[in-house]
Amino acid sequence: MKGKLLFFKLFILAALVIPVSAFAEIKDDDVAKIDELIKTGKYIVIDVRTKEEYNAGHLAGALNFDYYSDEFEDSIESQFKNKNKPYIVYCRSGKRSLASAEILEELGFTNVTNMKGGILAWESAGKPVVK
């Protein structure tokens, strides 16, 4: 009985100490699924590459927020007040966007999807970019 009570106390302590966001799973979808999501018109698309990369070609309607910028988090929070809307993030290959998705979830965004493979995968699939 003591063992069960100790386990219960540890469980409650862990629930109080570990933030809910630690259990959140970032969606990581491929180009085909991302294309479907974008076509619904419900998603805000965020390109986290540099301005130069963005200008070289980006997804139609994507908004640019440079992951390397010192103001990245502040810019995201000031631009997007509704943290419950669905967001898609992408970069060149998927690494910066995955890190960005984690940051967004830490900031309280509840519906963030990373595009696996980034714009390289998008272009390899023959999808259009805006230049």
PDB file of C-alpha atoms in Angstrom:
ATOM      1  CA  MET A   1       0.000   0.000   0.000  1.00  0.00           C
ATOM      2  CA  LYS A   2       2.862   2.393   0.834  1.00  0.00           C
ATOM      3  CA  GLY A   3       4.331   1.761  -2.600  1.00  0.00           C
ATOM      4  CA  LYS A   4       1.082   2.734  -4.324  1.00  0.00           C
ATOM      5  CA  LEU A   5       0.764   5.883  -2.225  1.00  0.00           C
ATOM      6  CA  LEU A   6       4.360   6.865  -2.983  1.00  0.00           C
ATOM      7  CA  PHE A   7       3.787   6.255  -6.706  1.00  0.00           C
ATOM      8  CA  PHE A   8       0.626   8.380  -6.595  1.00  0.00           C
ATOM      9  CA  LYS A   9       2.464  11.232  -4.846  1.00  0.00           C
ATOM     10  CA  LEU A  10       5.295  11.104  -7.377  1.00  0.00           C
ATOM     11  CA  PHE A  11       2.781  11.104 -10.238  1.00  0.00           C
ATOM     12  CA  ILE A  12       1.011  14.190  -8.840  1.00  0.00           C
ATOM     13  CA  LEU A  13       4.342  15.944  -8.269  1.00  0.00           C
ATOM     14  CA  ALA A  14       5.441  15.216 -11.845  1.00  0.00           C
ATOM     15  CA  ALA A  15       2.118  16.496 -13.189  1.00  0.00           C
ATOM     16  CA  LEU A  16       2.607  19.755 -11.329  1.00  0.00           C
ATOM     17  CA  VAL A  17       6.259  20.219 -12.263  1.00  0.00           C
ATOM     18  CA  ILE A  18       6.360  19.144 -15.909  1.00  0.00           C
ATOM     19  CA  PRO A  19       4.628  21.653 -18.211  1.00  0.00           C
ATOM     20  CA  VAL A  20       1.889  20.390 -20.496  1.00  0.00           C
ATOM     21  CA  SER A  21       3.908  21.549 -23.522  1.00  0.00           C
ATOM     22  CA  ALA A  22       6.510  18.904 -22.667  1.00  0.00           C
ATOM     23  CA  PHE A  23       3.953  16.324 -23.774  1.00  0.00           C
ATOM     24  CA  ALA A  24       2.957  18.156 -26.950  1.00  0.00           C
ATOM     25  CA  GLU A  25       3.930  16.466 -30.172  1.00  0.00           C
ATOM     26  CA  ILE A  26       4.837  18.620 -33.129  1.00  0.00           C
ATOM     27  CA  LYS A  27       3.161  17.510 -36.314  1.00  0.00           C
ATOM     28  CA  ASP A  28       5.735  16.731 -38.975  1.00  0.00           C
ATOM     29  CA  ASP A  29       4.060  16.246 -42.361  1.00  0.00           C
ATOM     30  CA  ASP A  30       5.386  15.582 -45.847  1.00  0.00           C
ATOM     31  CA  VAL A  31       4.929  17.854 -48.856  1.00  0.00           C
ATOM     32  CA  ALA A  32       1.805  16.102 -50.148  1.00  0.00           C
ATOM     33  CA  LYS A  33       0.003  16.525 -46.810  1.00  0.00           C
ATOM     34  CA  ILE A  34       1.223  20.122 -46.410  1.00  0.00           C
ATOM     35  CA  ASP A  35      -0.086  20.921 -49.897  1.00  0.00           C
ATOM     36  CA  GLU A  36      -3.511  19.556 -48.885  1.00  0.00           C
ATOM     37  CA  LEU A  37      -3.497  21.586 -45.674  1.00  0.00           C
ATOM     38  CA  ILE A  38      -2.552  24.802 -47.468  1.00  0.00           C
ATOM     39  CA  LYS A  39      -5.327  24.291 -50.016  1.00  0.00           C
ATOM     40  CA  THR A  40      -7.920  24.320 -47.211  1.00  0.00           C
ATOM     41  CA  GLY A  41      -7.117  28.009 -46.709  1.00  0.00           C
ATOM     42  CA  LYS A  42      -7.181  27.569 -42.936  1.00  0.00           C
ATOM     43  CA  TYR A  43      -3.435  27.569 -42.300  1.00  0.00           C
ATOM     44  CA  ILE A  44      -1.013  30.434 -41.806  1.00  0.00           C
ATOM     45  CA  VAL A  45       2.244  29.546 -43.552  1.00  0.00           C
ATOM     46  CA  ILE A  46       5.480  30.767 -41.990  1.00  0.00           C
ATOM     47  CA  ASP A  47       8.831  30.676 -43.796  1.00  0.00           C
ATOM     48  CA  VAL A  48      11.606  30.799 -41.181  1.00  0.00           C
ATOM     49  CA  ARG A  49      14.511  31.235 -43.604  1.00  0.00           C
ATOM     50  CA  THR A  50      16.530  34.411 -44.067  1.00  0.00           C
ATOM     51  CA  LYS A  51      15.123  37.281 -46.137  1.00  0.00           C
ATOM     52  CA  GLU A  52      17.571  36.418 -48.949  1.00  0.00           C
ATOM     53  CA  GLU A  53      16.423  32.781 -49.013  1.00  0.00           C
ATOM     54  CA  TYR A  54      12.785  33.890 -48.925  1.00  0.00           C
ATOM     55  CA  ASN A  55      13.300  36.295 -51.840  1.00  0.00           C
ATOM     56  CA  ALA A  56      14.929  33.522 -53.884  1.00  0.00           C
ATOM     57  CA  GLY A  57      11.655  31.580 -53.789  1.00  0.00           C
ATOM     58  CA  HIS A  58       8.916  30.819 -51.253  1.00  0.00           C
ATOM     59  CA  LEU A  59       5.502  29.210 -50.953  1.00  0.00           C
ATOM     60  CA  ALA A  60       2.643  31.416 -52.111  1.00  0.00           C
ATOM     61  CA  GLY A  61       1.228  33.430 -49.222  1.00  0.00           C
ATOM     62  CA  ALA A  62       4.041  32.521 -46.832  1.00  0.00           C
ATOM     63  CA  LEU A  63       5.092  35.114 -44.284  1.00  0.00           C
ATOM     64  CA  ASN A  64       8.807  35.468 -43.562  1.00  0.00           C
ATOM     65  CA  PHE A  65      10.185  35.413 -40.010  1.00  0.00           C
ATOM     66  CA  ASP A  66      13.934  34.791 -39.902  1.00  0.00           C
ATOM     67  CA  TYR A  67      14.729  32.082 -37.350  1.00  0.00           C
ATOM     68  CA  TYR A  68      18.205  33.581 -36.878  1.00  0.00           C
ATOM     69  CA  SER A  69      16.849  37.027 -36.014  1.00  0.00           C
ATOM     70  CA  ASP A  70      17.196  38.208 -32.417  1.00  0.00           C
ATOM     71  CA  GLU A  71      13.568  39.341 -32.654  1.00  0.00           C
ATOM     72  CA  PHE A  72      12.196  36.016 -33.947  1.00  0.00           C
ATOM     73  CA  GLU A  73      10.094  35.116 -30.907  1.00  0.00           C
ATOM     74  CA  ASP A  74       8.889  38.672 -30.269  1.00  0.00           C
ATOM     75  CA  SER A  75       7.978  39.140 -33.935  1.00  0.00           C
ATOM     76  CA  ILE A  76       5.977  35.912 -34.008  1.00  0.00           C
ATOM     77  CA  GLU A  77       4.124  36.749 -30.813  1.00  0.00           C
ATOM     78  CA  SER A  78       3.307  40.308 -31.872  1.00  0.00           C
ATOM     79  CA  GLN A  79       2.125  39.256 -35.353  1.00  0.00           C
ATOM     80  CA  PHE A  80       0.027  36.252 -34.324  1.00  0.00           C
ATOM     81  CA  LYS A  81      -2.260  36.923 -31.379  1.00  0.00           C
ATOM     82  CA  ASN A  82      -4.433  33.836 -31.912  1.00  0.00           C
ATOM     83  CA  LYS A  83      -2.260  30.947 -30.793  1.00  0.00           C
ATOM     84  CA  ASN A  84      -5.004  28.425 -31.526  1.00  0.00           C
ATOM     85  CA  LYS A  85      -5.038  28.944 -35.297  1.00  0.00           C
ATOM     86  CA  PRO A  86      -3.290  26.310 -37.403  1.00  0.00           C
ATOM     87  CA  TYR A  87       0.240  27.194 -38.519  1.00  0.00           C
ATOM     88  CA  ILE A  88       2.651  25.554 -40.955  1.00  0.00           C
ATOM     89  CA  VAL A  89       6.361  26.286 -40.673  1.00  0.00           C
ATOM     90  CA  TYR A  90       9.054  25.491 -43.193  1.00  0.00           C
ATOM     91  CA  CYS A  91      12.655  26.325 -44.016  1.00  0.00           C
ATOM     92  CA  ARG A  92      15.208  25.043 -46.508  1.00  0.00           C
ATOM     93  CA  SER A  93      15.521  21.438 -45.316  1.00  0.00           C
ATOM     94  CA  GLY A  94      13.313  21.105 -42.246  1.00  0.00           C
ATOM     95  CA  LYS A  95      15.762  21.638 -39.388  1.00  0.00           C
ATOM     96  CA  ARG A  96      15.164  25.325 -38.625  1.00  0.00           C
ATOM     97  CA  SER A  97      11.432  24.888 -39.067  1.00  0.00           C
ATOM     98  CA  LEU A  98      11.346  21.989 -36.609  1.00  0.00           C
ATOM     99  CA  ALA A  99      13.254  24.124 -34.083  1.00  0.00           C
ATOM    100  CA  SER A 100      10.851  26.997 -34.844  1.00  0.00           C
ATOM    101  CA  ALA A 101       7.832  24.748 -34.328  1.00  0.00           C
ATOM    102  CA  GLU A 102       9.202  23.815 -30.920  1.00  0.00           C
ATOM    103  CA  ILE A 103       9.623  27.504 -30.063  1.00  0.00           C
ATOM    104  CA  LEU A 104       6.065  28.263 -31.168  1.00  0.00           C
ATOM    105  CA  GLU A 105       4.727  25.476 -28.980  1.00  0.00           C
ATOM    106  CA  GLU A 106       6.779  26.797 -26.038  1.00  0.00           C
ATOM    107  CA  LEU A 107       5.149  30.189 -26.675  1.00  0.00           C
ATOM    108  CA  GLY A 108       1.723  28.553 -26.365  1.00  0.00           C
ATOM    109  CA  PHE A 109       0.806  27.925 -30.008  1.00  0.00           C
ATOM    110  CA  THR A 110      -1.399  24.835 -30.049  1.00  0.00           C
ATOM    111  CA  ASN A 111      -1.543  23.746 -33.692  1.00  0.00           C
ATOM    112  CA  VAL A 112       1.853  23.853 -35.390  1.00  0.00           C
ATOM    113  CA  THR A 113       2.898  21.635 -38.291  1.00  0.00           C
ATOM    114  CA  ASN A 114       6.428  21.346 -39.641  1.00  0.00           C
ATOM    115  CA  MET A 115       6.967  20.643 -43.342  1.00  0.00           C
ATOM    116  CA  LYS A 116       9.380  17.702 -43.572  1.00  0.00           C
ATOM    117  CA  GLY A 117      12.249  18.325 -45.954  1.00  0.00           C
ATOM    118  CA  GLY A 118      11.533  22.050 -46.264  1.00  0.00           C
ATOM    119  CA  ILE A 119      11.390  23.922 -49.530  1.00  0.00           C
ATOM    120  CA  LEU A 120      13.928  21.510 -51.026  1.00  0.00           C
ATOM    121  CA  ALA A 121      11.359  18.710 -50.736  1.00  0.00           C
ATOM    122  CA  TRP A 122       8.604  21.053 -51.965  1.00  0.00           C
ATOM    123  CA  GLU A 123      10.542  21.916 -55.117  1.00  0.00           C
ATOM    124  CA  SER A 124      11.648  18.298 -55.645  1.00  0.00           C
ATOM    125  CA  ALA A 125       7.956  17.347 -55.676  1.00  0.00           C
ATOM    126  CA  GLY A 126       7.394  19.865 -58.493  1.00  0.00           C
ATOM    127  CA  LYS A 127       5.358  22.256 -56.371  1.00  0.00           C
ATOM    128  CA  PRO A 128       5.325  25.952 -57.332  1.00  0.00           C
ATOM    129  CA  VAL A 129       7.268  28.706 -55.602  1.00  0.00           C
ATOM    130  CA  VAL A 130       6.890  32.481 -55.808  1.00  0.00           C
ATOM    131  CA  LYS A 131      10.004  34.412 -56.818  1.00  0.00           C
TER     132      LYS A 131
END
